[in-house]
XYZ file of C-alpha atoms in Angstrom:
683
model
C 7.285 -52.837 7.795
C 7.758 -50.581 5.376
C 5.351 -49.877 2.520
C 6.664 -50.200 -0.946
C 6.038 -48.173 -3.627
C 4.049 -50.032 -6.925
C 7.667 -50.072 -9.043
C 9.860 -51.649 -6.247
C 7.746 -54.593 -5.731
C 8.739 -58.102 -7.347
C 5.524 -60.913 -6.992
C 7.431 -64.007 -7.890
C 6.096 -67.509 -8.032
C 8.263 -70.622 -7.593
C 7.194 -73.226 -9.416
C 8.531 -77.150 -10.281
C 7.993 -80.560 -9.656
C 7.864 -82.241 -5.839
C 11.768 -82.577 -4.722
C 13.644 -79.886 -7.014
C 13.624 -77.516 -4.166
C 11.511 -74.873 -4.279
C 11.251 -74.273 -0.365
C 15.175 -75.162 -0.064
C 15.530 -71.954 -2.240
C 12.635 -69.699 -1.123
C 14.416 -70.206 2.039
C 17.837 -69.275 0.813
C 16.332 -66.426 -0.706
C 15.176 -65.269 2.363
C 18.523 -66.037 4.704
C 20.518 -63.720 1.505
C 18.262 -61.307 1.811
C 18.668 -60.901 5.612
C 14.790 -61.947 6.190
C 16.183 -64.803 8.236
C 19.166 -65.219 10.555
C 19.690 -69.049 9.634
C 19.270 -70.952 6.715
C 16.675 -73.513 7.242
C 16.400 -77.087 6.070
C 12.983 -79.064 5.008
C 14.617 -82.428 6.565
C 14.777 -80.350 9.825
C 11.349 -79.106 9.772
C 12.238 -75.727 10.522
C 11.832 -73.339 7.068
C 10.063 -70.476 6.861
C 7.313 -71.639 4.230
C 6.804 -75.175 5.251
C 5.325 -74.745 8.320
C 2.314 -76.907 8.640
C 2.098 -79.499 10.630
C 1.442 -81.959 7.771
C 4.120 -80.608 5.952
C 6.955 -80.798 8.660
C 5.945 -84.635 8.992
C 5.554 -85.422 5.006
C 8.618 -82.482 4.223
C 6.640 -81.885 1.124
C 4.915 -78.416 0.388
C 1.087 -79.069 0.924
C -0.064 -75.234 0.900
C 1.190 -72.245 -1.137
C 2.859 -69.902 1.548
C 3.664 -65.896 1.374
C 7.337 -64.586 2.248
C 9.153 -61.525 1.154
C 12.490 -60.765 1.008
C 14.146 -56.831 0.820
C 16.608 -56.669 -1.762
C 18.589 -53.538 -2.973
C 15.241 -51.240 -1.900
C 13.104 -53.652 -3.185
C 10.474 -56.085 -1.836
C 10.858 -59.265 -3.498
C 6.876 -61.346 -2.628
C 7.839 -64.947 -2.855
C 4.797 -67.407 -3.291
C 6.324 -71.081 -2.715
C 4.006 -73.419 -4.251
C 3.348 -77.639 -4.032
C 4.885 -79.790 -6.417
C 2.828 -82.434 -6.680
C -0.673 -83.191 -8.302
C -2.908 -83.708 -5.718
C -2.651 -79.592 -4.718
C -1.969 -78.322 -8.186
C -4.965 -75.835 -6.859
C -2.445 -74.304 -4.607
C -0.285 -73.152 -7.728
C -3.616 -71.999 -9.633
C -4.193 -69.720 -6.978
C -0.418 -68.374 -6.742
C -0.132 -68.108 -10.809
C -3.430 -66.104 -10.453
C -1.503 -63.511 -8.510
C 2.233 -63.595 -9.719
C 4.061 -61.196 -12.299
C 6.422 -63.802 -13.157
C 7.587 -67.533 -12.259
C 10.626 -69.150 -11.355
C 10.846 -72.470 -12.477
C 13.226 -74.463 -10.352
C 14.518 -77.764 -12.026
C 16.701 -79.928 -10.553
C 20.395 -80.479 -12.307
C 20.049 -84.445 -11.795
C 16.634 -84.905 -12.669
C 16.156 -82.497 -15.304
C 12.526 -81.754 -16.424
C 9.822 -83.641 -14.396
C 5.940 -84.483 -14.848
C 4.720 -81.620 -12.962
C 7.523 -78.865 -14.426
C 5.826 -79.711 -17.446
C 2.276 -79.239 -16.038
C 3.384 -75.872 -14.200
C 5.072 -74.133 -17.143
C 1.602 -74.740 -19.210
C -0.426 -72.937 -16.932
C 2.550 -70.235 -16.760
C 2.201 -70.447 -20.467
C -1.240 -69.849 -20.724
C -1.153 -67.000 -17.864
C 1.312 -65.992 -20.122
C 3.632 -64.905 -17.512
C 7.549 -64.363 -17.590
C 9.794 -67.103 -16.463
C 13.041 -67.711 -15.334
C 14.642 -71.133 -14.919
C 16.789 -72.253 -12.068
C 18.717 -75.008 -12.324
C 19.184 -76.184 -8.799
C 21.094 -79.018 -6.582
C 24.251 -78.347 -9.190
C 26.326 -79.611 -5.650
C 24.642 -83.134 -6.168
C 25.998 -86.523 -7.588
C 25.294 -86.730 -11.422
C 24.433 -83.103 -11.699
C 24.751 -81.787 -15.145
C 23.696 -78.329 -16.292
C 23.597 -78.770 -20.509
C 21.646 -81.677 -19.946
C 19.122 -80.366 -17.764
C 19.212 -77.351 -20.295
C 18.339 -79.842 -23.239
C 15.709 -81.168 -21.768
C 14.039 -77.998 -20.968
C 14.641 -76.994 -24.787
C 13.010 -80.569 -25.631
C 10.390 -79.962 -23.804
C 9.302 -76.386 -23.477
C 8.408 -73.413 -26.353
C 10.510 -70.431 -26.098
C 14.006 -69.509 -26.294
C 15.957 -71.166 -23.655
C 18.542 -69.138 -22.920
C 21.741 -70.024 -20.207
C 22.427 -66.615 -18.480
C 25.043 -68.095 -16.153
C 27.207 -71.418 -16.494
C 28.340 -73.269 -13.239
C 31.950 -73.778 -12.462
C 32.409 -77.750 -12.549
C 29.319 -79.945 -11.285
C 28.667 -82.055 -8.398
C 31.550 -82.502 -5.632
C 33.891 -79.803 -7.919
C 30.941 -77.413 -8.344
C 32.500 -74.203 -6.599
C 30.532 -71.003 -8.341
C 28.707 -69.862 -10.807
C 29.671 -67.004 -13.678
C 27.263 -64.393 -14.809
C 27.945 -64.576 -19.021
C 26.790 -60.846 -19.408
C 28.500 -59.146 -16.698
C 31.524 -61.857 -16.901
C 32.020 -62.406 -13.643
C 32.703 -65.127 -11.282
C 30.926 -65.806 -7.696
C 32.485 -68.950 -6.133
C 32.107 -69.803 -2.975
C 34.221 -70.753 -0.057
C 31.598 -74.455 0.909
C 30.256 -72.067 4.000
C 28.262 -70.058 1.848
C 30.620 -67.324 1.593
C 30.635 -65.477 -1.844
C 33.899 -64.243 -3.940
C 33.302 -62.439 -7.150
C 36.151 -62.496 -9.237
C 37.108 -62.491 -13.434
C 35.704 -65.244 -15.402
C 38.228 -68.751 -15.149
C 40.834 -68.617 -18.410
C 39.650 -72.585 -19.325
C 35.837 -70.707 -19.524
C 36.271 -67.699 -21.530
C 35.487 -68.570 -24.538
C 32.592 -70.378 -23.892
C 31.358 -67.340 -22.314
C 32.283 -65.414 -25.035
C 30.143 -67.452 -27.683
C 27.418 -67.460 -24.978
C 27.183 -63.881 -24.723
C 26.570 -63.459 -28.016
C 23.253 -65.523 -28.119
C 22.302 -63.625 -24.560
C 22.938 -60.097 -26.961
C 20.671 -61.590 -30.031
C 18.653 -62.089 -27.710
C 18.342 -59.229 -25.989
C 18.044 -57.183 -29.188
C 15.360 -59.731 -30.041
C 13.223 -57.672 -26.972
C 13.118 -54.327 -28.790
C 12.818 -53.158 -32.456
C 15.170 -50.241 -31.983
C 18.033 -52.037 -30.614
C 17.590 -55.114 -33.406
C 18.165 -52.167 -36.454
C 21.262 -51.423 -34.589
C 22.094 -55.041 -34.020
C 21.596 -55.463 -37.355
C 23.239 -52.640 -38.601
C 26.387 -54.147 -36.645
C 26.731 -51.382 -34.262
C 27.945 -52.472 -30.939
C 24.839 -52.600 -28.270
C 26.192 -50.706 -24.759
C 25.718 -53.023 -21.584
C 22.544 -50.822 -20.370
C 20.720 -51.748 -24.006
C 21.437 -55.235 -23.265
C 19.874 -55.323 -20.073
C 16.588 -53.131 -21.376
C 16.578 -55.475 -23.983
C 16.821 -58.527 -21.957
C 14.123 -57.385 -19.592
C 11.787 -56.440 -22.581
C 12.258 -59.851 -23.934
C 11.960 -61.701 -20.574
C 8.574 -59.642 -19.991
C 7.421 -60.600 -23.467
C 8.358 -64.569 -22.753
C 10.177 -64.638 -26.016
C 13.612 -65.417 -24.002
C 13.649 -68.025 -20.582
C 16.893 -66.867 -18.982
C 18.175 -70.045 -16.981
C 20.666 -69.584 -13.822
C 21.972 -72.288 -11.594
C 23.236 -73.270 -8.242
C 22.637 -75.129 -5.297
C 20.297 -73.599 -2.489
C 20.759 -75.867 0.117
C 24.461 -74.919 -0.178
C 23.767 -71.361 -0.520
C 25.498 -70.827 -3.479
C 24.424 -68.895 -6.549
C 21.811 -67.441 -4.360
C 22.663 -63.728 -4.527
C 22.991 -63.370 -8.179
C 19.575 -64.732 -8.514
C 18.193 -62.282 -6.341
C 19.787 -59.879 -8.365
C 18.295 -61.219 -11.198
C 15.044 -61.051 -9.747
C 14.995 -57.248 -9.248
C 16.966 -56.169 -12.256
C 15.179 -58.693 -15.080
C 11.619 -59.824 -13.661
C 8.700 -57.196 -14.175
C 7.119 -55.157 -11.612
C 3.465 -54.708 -11.271
C 3.620 -51.765 -13.254
C 5.902 -52.820 -15.724
C 2.816 -55.836 -15.662
C -0.081 -53.468 -16.013
C 1.835 -50.929 -18.542
C 0.738 -48.361 -15.900
C 2.650 -45.734 -13.298
C 2.308 -46.330 -9.878
C 0.576 -43.011 -9.495
C -1.880 -43.941 -12.280
C -2.505 -47.177 -10.667
C -2.945 -45.375 -7.137
C -5.847 -42.966 -8.284
C -7.601 -46.114 -10.202
C -10.569 -47.344 -8.332
C -9.684 -50.113 -5.447
C -9.542 -53.386 -6.957
C -8.045 -56.562 -4.602
C -8.463 -60.105 -5.221
C -8.445 -62.859 -2.309
C -6.424 -65.620 -3.460
C -6.166 -68.085 -0.730
C -7.913 -68.508 2.781
C -6.754 -70.385 6.038
C -8.956 -71.633 8.215
C -7.921 -71.616 12.233
C -10.260 -72.918 14.357
C -8.607 -70.225 16.995
C -8.164 -67.495 15.237
C -10.333 -67.450 12.417
C -10.464 -67.147 9.005
C -6.945 -65.550 7.044
C -7.612 -63.888 3.412
C -4.266 -63.773 1.365
C -4.818 -61.065 -1.197
C -3.291 -58.891 -3.350
C -4.151 -55.166 -4.501
C -4.489 -54.444 -8.284
C -5.268 -50.674 -8.254
C -5.687 -48.173 -5.880
C -4.505 -47.961 -2.155
C -5.933 -50.566 0.538
C -5.644 -49.606 4.377
C -5.850 -51.102 6.912
C -8.835 -50.386 9.393
C -11.132 -49.269 6.364
C -14.466 -50.442 4.728
C -14.873 -52.174 1.223
C -17.153 -53.567 -0.740
C -17.032 -57.343 -1.668
C -18.627 -56.984 -5.201
C -18.782 -61.322 -5.681
C -20.755 -61.335 -2.420
C -22.317 -58.053 -2.707
C -21.385 -57.170 0.913
C -19.759 -54.371 2.596
C -16.590 -55.766 4.471
C -14.488 -54.470 7.634
C -10.655 -54.765 7.140
C -8.636 -54.835 10.327
C -4.690 -54.903 10.470
C -3.285 -55.315 7.355
C 0.478 -57.418 7.468
C 2.267 -59.059 4.619
C 3.335 -62.695 5.864
C 6.828 -64.184 6.267
C 5.536 -67.853 6.382
C 3.101 -68.118 9.753
C 4.913 -64.925 10.863
C 3.256 -61.252 10.512
C 4.810 -58.162 9.995
C 2.012 -55.220 10.516
C 1.703 -52.660 7.371
C -0.524 -49.560 7.740
C -1.308 -50.489 4.109
C -1.142 -52.077 0.496
C 0.029 -50.562 -2.614
C -0.974 -51.582 -5.982
C 0.862 -54.728 -7.013
C 1.309 -55.820 -3.350
C 0.485 -58.885 -1.561
C -0.565 -59.123 1.772
C -3.135 -60.386 4.397
C -6.155 -59.767 6.475
C -7.609 -61.745 9.365
C -11.668 -62.336 9.919
C -13.374 -61.250 7.113
C -17.132 -62.040 7.312
C -17.783 -62.672 3.922
C -15.177 -63.143 1.658
C -13.639 -66.332 0.291
C -11.231 -67.090 -2.356
C -11.401 -65.776 -5.571
C -14.027 -62.865 -4.202
C -13.029 -59.052 -5.097
C -12.817 -56.115 -2.527
C -13.669 -53.261 -3.857
C -15.574 -50.042 -3.254
C -19.393 -49.515 -3.218
C -19.629 -46.814 -4.973
C -17.372 -47.621 -7.758
C -17.555 -51.784 -8.357
C -14.976 -53.707 -9.826
C -15.133 -57.262 -10.258
C -11.532 -58.988 -11.265
C -11.131 -62.277 -13.015
C -11.503 -65.084 -10.490
C -9.593 -67.929 -9.842
C -10.294 -71.494 -12.203
C -10.006 -74.094 -9.583
C -9.232 -77.991 -11.046
C -12.203 -80.064 -10.746
C -11.583 -83.121 -7.852
C -12.090 -86.236 -9.249
C -11.582 -89.055 -6.604
C -14.347 -89.331 -4.665
C -14.687 -91.364 -0.995
C -17.475 -91.447 1.467
C -16.909 -90.508 5.023
C -18.468 -90.663 8.720
C -17.342 -89.755 11.968
C -15.376 -92.707 13.992
C -18.159 -91.487 17.024
C -21.650 -91.528 16.430
C -22.178 -88.028 18.255
C -19.693 -86.242 15.501
C -22.102 -85.865 12.632
C -22.389 -82.447 14.035
C -19.208 -81.422 15.104
C -17.805 -83.005 11.456
C -20.245 -81.041 9.379
C -19.101 -77.938 10.777
C -15.493 -78.926 10.449
C -15.994 -79.852 6.575
C -17.550 -76.379 5.799
C -14.029 -74.665 7.454
C -12.221 -76.796 5.240
C -14.343 -76.029 1.979
C -13.615 -72.677 2.433
C -9.853 -73.141 3.315
C -9.838 -75.658 0.276
C -11.904 -74.949 -3.202
C -10.815 -77.980 -4.242
C -12.586 -80.090 -2.157
C -16.254 -80.950 -2.779
C -18.772 -82.423 -0.290
C -22.012 -83.868 -1.614
C -24.915 -85.813 0.098
C -25.816 -88.976 -1.771
C -29.481 -89.663 -1.020
C -29.927 -92.669 -2.182
C -27.084 -94.422 -0.458
C -27.238 -91.934 2.186
C -23.562 -91.485 2.065
C -21.614 -88.150 2.502
C -19.065 -87.990 -0.023
C -15.880 -85.982 0.090
C -14.190 -85.599 -3.104
C -10.660 -84.528 -3.405
C -7.438 -83.907 -5.789
C -6.021 -87.492 -4.993
C -5.382 -89.953 -2.093
C -2.161 -87.623 -0.421
C -4.956 -84.426 -0.522
C -7.774 -86.399 1.237
C -5.246 -88.272 3.381
C -4.373 -85.055 4.395
C -7.817 -83.421 4.849
C -8.612 -86.371 7.545
C -5.715 -85.330 8.894
C -6.620 -81.904 9.404
C -10.057 -82.559 10.576
C -8.198 -84.312 13.166
C -5.711 -81.757 14.302
C -7.759 -78.765 13.822
C -10.998 -79.830 14.830
C -10.788 -82.858 16.884
C -13.251 -85.005 14.511
C -12.048 -88.688 13.955
C -13.408 -90.082 10.535
C -13.658 -93.210 8.344
C -13.028 -93.908 5.013
C -14.394 -95.832 2.135
C -14.979 -96.428 -1.132
C -18.654 -94.816 -1.667
C -21.587 -97.312 -3.062
C -22.952 -97.395 -6.344
C -26.578 -96.147 -6.684
C -27.762 -99.126 -8.485
C -31.626 -98.885 -9.541
C -33.954 -101.782 -10.606
C -36.389 -102.116 -12.968
C -38.277 -104.972 -15.168
C -37.798 -106.443 -18.739
C -41.533 -107.292 -19.594
C -45.287 -106.583 -18.505
C -47.635 -108.113 -16.538
C -51.097 -108.103 -15.687
C -53.960 -108.203 -12.910
C -51.380 -108.788 -10.454
C -53.316 -109.216 -6.951
C -52.741 -107.573 -3.922
C -54.971 -108.335 -0.546
C -54.361 -106.942 2.806
C -57.037 -108.818 5.334
C -57.168 -108.367 9.289
C -59.522 -109.267 11.468
C -58.747 -108.415 15.032
C -61.147 -107.361 17.488
C -63.454 -104.469 16.507
C -62.632 -102.580 12.767
C -60.585 -104.976 10.569
C -58.342 -103.754 7.756
C -59.597 -104.659 4.051
C -57.727 -103.344 0.995
C -57.922 -105.492 -2.247
C -56.469 -104.466 -5.874
C -55.204 -105.566 -9.017
C -52.264 -103.746 -11.153
C -51.033 -104.254 -14.141
C -47.257 -103.307 -14.702
C -44.889 -102.494 -17.751
C -41.734 -101.119 -18.309
C -41.558 -97.288 -18.995
C -38.269 -96.379 -20.628
C -37.969 -92.583 -20.856
C -39.920 -92.069 -17.347
C -39.174 -92.831 -14.117
C -42.796 -93.516 -12.839
C -46.151 -93.155 -13.558
C -49.841 -94.071 -12.136
C -52.855 -93.961 -13.957
C -56.120 -96.127 -12.821
C -58.821 -98.106 -15.082
C -60.774 -98.976 -12.063
C -64.883 -99.382 -13.367
C -68.041 -99.409 -11.233
C -66.260 -98.408 -7.848
C -64.291 -101.498 -7.561
C -61.763 -99.127 -5.238
C -63.958 -95.748 -4.030
C -62.064 -92.543 -5.473
C -60.909 -92.067 -2.070
C -58.433 -94.911 -2.238
C -56.947 -94.813 -5.131
C -54.404 -91.916 -3.671
C -53.504 -94.480 -1.000
C -52.966 -96.862 -3.460
C -50.637 -94.714 -5.187
C -48.855 -93.885 -2.228
C -48.378 -97.882 -1.593
C -46.643 -98.217 -5.073
C -44.158 -95.013 -4.559
C -43.514 -96.476 -1.095
C -42.940 -99.817 -1.981
C -40.163 -98.891 -5.103
C -38.331 -96.846 -2.580
C -36.710 -101.100 -2.444
C -37.069 -103.003 -5.164
C -36.773 -107.547 -4.774
C -33.035 -108.053 -5.890
C -31.038 -106.075 -3.726
C -32.830 -103.557 -2.372
C -32.241 -100.403 -4.686
C -35.016 -98.169 -5.846
C -37.335 -99.260 -8.641
C -37.254 -97.059 -12.186
C -38.829 -96.822 -15.242
C -42.081 -98.380 -14.549
C -45.974 -97.650 -15.225
C -48.536 -99.511 -12.764
C -52.441 -98.973 -13.695
C -54.549 -99.916 -10.832
C -57.114 -102.546 -12.745
C -59.524 -103.753 -10.107
C -60.001 -104.338 -7.050
C -62.885 -104.606 -3.744
C -63.496 -102.988 -0.433
C -65.408 -103.315 2.725
C -67.403 -100.440 3.867
C -66.242 -100.980 7.315
C -63.164 -102.319 7.556
C -61.161 -100.870 3.966
C -59.140 -97.787 4.733
C -56.366 -95.677 3.286
C -53.758 -97.794 5.165
C -55.326 -101.101 3.981
C -55.190 -100.274 0.841
C -51.627 -98.779 0.658
C -50.589 -102.265 2.012
C -52.468 -103.870 -0.273
C -50.829 -102.027 -2.966
C -47.510 -102.910 -1.412
C -48.293 -106.271 -1.522
C -49.104 -106.258 -5.392
C -46.279 -104.010 -6.717
C -43.618 -106.665 -4.554
C -45.364 -109.569 -6.787
C -45.572 -107.933 -9.607
C -41.918 -106.681 -9.883
C -41.059 -110.581 -9.434
C -43.021 -111.571 -12.320
C -42.081 -108.605 -14.484
C -38.391 -110.543 -15.182
C -36.623 -107.525 -12.660
C -32.832 -106.613 -13.511
C -30.411 -104.243 -12.047
C -29.116 -101.311 -13.526
C -26.019 -99.082 -12.810
C -25.170 -95.156 -13.751
C -23.538 -95.030 -17.171
C -20.741 -91.918 -17.252
C -19.907 -89.822 -19.642
C -16.541 -89.544 -19.516
C -13.865 -87.227 -21.206
C -9.771 -87.816 -20.897
C -7.019 -85.584 -21.980
C -3.950 -87.063 -22.228
C -0.924 -86.803 -24.226
C -0.755 -88.799 -27.566
C 1.742 -91.413 -26.660
C -0.871 -92.099 -24.058
C -3.483 -92.785 -26.579
C -3.216 -96.974 -26.510
C -2.883 -97.498 -22.848
C -5.565 -95.016 -21.784
C -8.490 -96.645 -24.373
C -7.238 -100.552 -23.098
C -7.705 -99.346 -19.892
C -10.983 -98.304 -20.915
C -11.924 -101.282 -22.415
C -11.094 -103.466 -19.377
C -13.649 -101.438 -17.380
C -16.744 -102.133 -19.562
C -16.263 -98.684 -21.316
C -17.210 -97.442 -24.728
C -15.355 -95.280 -26.620
C -17.594 -92.762 -28.435
C -14.520 -90.514 -30.268
C -11.647 -88.615 -29.810
C -9.831 -85.350 -31.354
C -6.289 -83.328 -30.897
C -6.468 -80.539 -28.658
C -2.856 -78.982 -28.615
C -0.746 -81.383 -27.993
C -3.134 -83.710 -26.267
C -5.845 -86.293 -27.205
C -9.338 -85.930 -26.060
C -11.202 -89.203 -25.403
C -14.830 -89.155 -25.146
C -16.496 -92.475 -23.387
C -19.308 -93.340 -21.598
C -18.523 -96.073 -18.886
C -20.067 -97.618 -15.399
C -19.747 -95.542 -12.533
C -18.761 -98.324 -10.849
C -15.679 -98.657 -12.702
C -14.608 -95.075 -12.085
C -14.625 -94.451 -8.012
C -10.166 -94.895 -8.289
C -9.835 -93.865 -12.155
C -7.921 -90.665 -11.048
C -5.590 -92.656 -9.340
C -4.954 -95.169 -12.194
C -5.079 -92.435 -15.058
C -1.862 -90.345 -12.860
C -0.235 -93.959 -12.799
C -0.780 -94.828 -16.528
C 0.111 -90.893 -17.354
C 2.827 -90.325 -14.975
C 0.292 -87.631 -13.739
C -0.014 -85.958 -16.968
C -3.452 -86.577 -17.898
C -6.907 -86.000 -16.219
C -10.348 -86.273 -17.137
C -14.075 -84.825 -16.318
C -17.237 -86.896 -15.796
C -20.657 -86.456 -15.612
C -24.128 -88.619 -15.357
C -25.675 -89.878 -18.970
C -27.937 -92.458 -18.091
C -28.597 -95.888 -16.322
C -28.173 -98.933 -17.940
C -28.862 -103.051 -17.223
C -25.841 -104.216 -15.282
C -24.552 -107.807 -16.898
C -25.662 -110.778 -15.441
C -22.778 -111.953 -13.646
C -21.944 -108.550 -12.300
C -25.448 -108.374 -10.959
C -25.321 -111.588 -9.374
C -22.092 -110.676 -7.260
C -24.130 -107.242 -6.396
C -27.165 -109.174 -5.403
C -25.328 -111.676 -3.282
C -23.799 -108.617 -1.664
C -26.626 -106.815 -0.725
C -28.041 -109.933 0.863
C -24.955 -110.429 3.341
C -25.509 -106.768 4.058
C -28.712 -107.064 5.026
C -28.247 -110.256 7.024
C -25.623 -108.224 9.075
C -27.767 -105.506 9.726
C -30.456 -108.403 11.131
């Protein structure tokens, strides 16, 4: 594979809402550039970038995939990203390493929810954007309407640089407004270049003036010339337009049909001629970037049980060579780089080196994970990492086969390397393994991967709530006596305890023993007996908290008393005391922060009230509102799904633990009954 200089590279991310045709467009770009011999189709499961079994089965993109097209002696690195919110982490990592973005908009559906979300992400990263109105051949396709929805929803100067010839069944080509050429197609994807049809000439002339004006705004010198009424040359217009696109002042709109291979070659021309190269993005010459210290960012990791770890990376400065040594600035470890390659989906093409701006991959790095910087030990550089979204949908998982615990643990460790939007934790109170993902599809696919890649079958359930128990009133002199007479030594332990609520502390133990009623050596055993008994409350078997216990009195036997006997006596006294002290059930209350567009505020607040939530306040944040509330954890386990449904995928939330609070009596009764049923089942 040829090594390309930085100025001849274009790194583009293809983003959109699911179903807009990102993968089909990637496929058409590769086919027209001669990277593939035939046009693959998502429906047939034979595209370059949707190659994972889960993607072929579901006909959707789940992982960001890398492919490259060689066009006009330039290399275009294409990152085809997922379009569904469950896999947004992959979009975030792709946008971290590209220099520009192609936003695909369906000519039928217009701008959809996830298109808005990725647009905002691209805007936050200040990435130049180009919009491509796809599916112009479909019934109800409407280019003007698609452009209008973009103007309504997005900030920025949306400027059509192409016009479709016809629409739906009459769609036959595209007109390049600036060059005043018509590209028409014969139905088999064959392209013919000709003059603008007469019926479009007036519209083309008017739109061309808008483009010239936009181009003039991209360069102060050109603007002065334009305002003085001077004609700009074609080269000046191109230069000004390229500058305006790079600065995000203009978002050019092109159109076509990826599936019918119409309007794809003009898009390739546009990518090469108008989107920035890594040298443009860095504002430096290629030679300057090559001399700088090595800085490489790993933006995606693929874990394969056979091949091992595959790291996808982008070089920012310096030259990364095959068979070299580098330094991981995050892990502070040296890494051996083996054979470098560039990816065409799952296929690999070897390269001797990667220049600044190029994107490629390497296998079997030992310490490196997603977000790490590879550099030189003598002069280490640490690049900005990747800020992945936090997952919010938790499930409890366990292997179907009892003996698979270790196998599951190893497999999950591999998947967590591959997917930074998964979280794994162990809840010691409920003794459950909790896997948290971005949504139902994300978790379903993770479990499918566990089965397919690592042969582990897993069951999934809603996590148990770690309830607690406590008391409402104080009790004094509650007796606990353990007396057992057998042959030889008997057992004798006898205590009186006081118990009271302790709101600000989990547990406190004191003693006011007088005159050696309980010998000193047995007092630690009494405390131990209380602590052990606290592990299982009397209402529903949950741990007891927020109590103070005082050992007030007792008696002993010189021969039969022992630590064990006093420990058992303390447990008896504890259970009796809790029973008398009006025990109640406590539940964890979470601090929740929900960010939603303003139009959903009423629905969100109504929903929080139905979840027994208390709204603490709200504030504006850009176009959104942030609602802060406290809500019981029991009501939040499936909230990620409900929030997505209420806000059409536009809302997100985060939560952390606040405190424990008493469960309302009617709900507590149900929990206690359920716990009893569980215990009976186990017996």
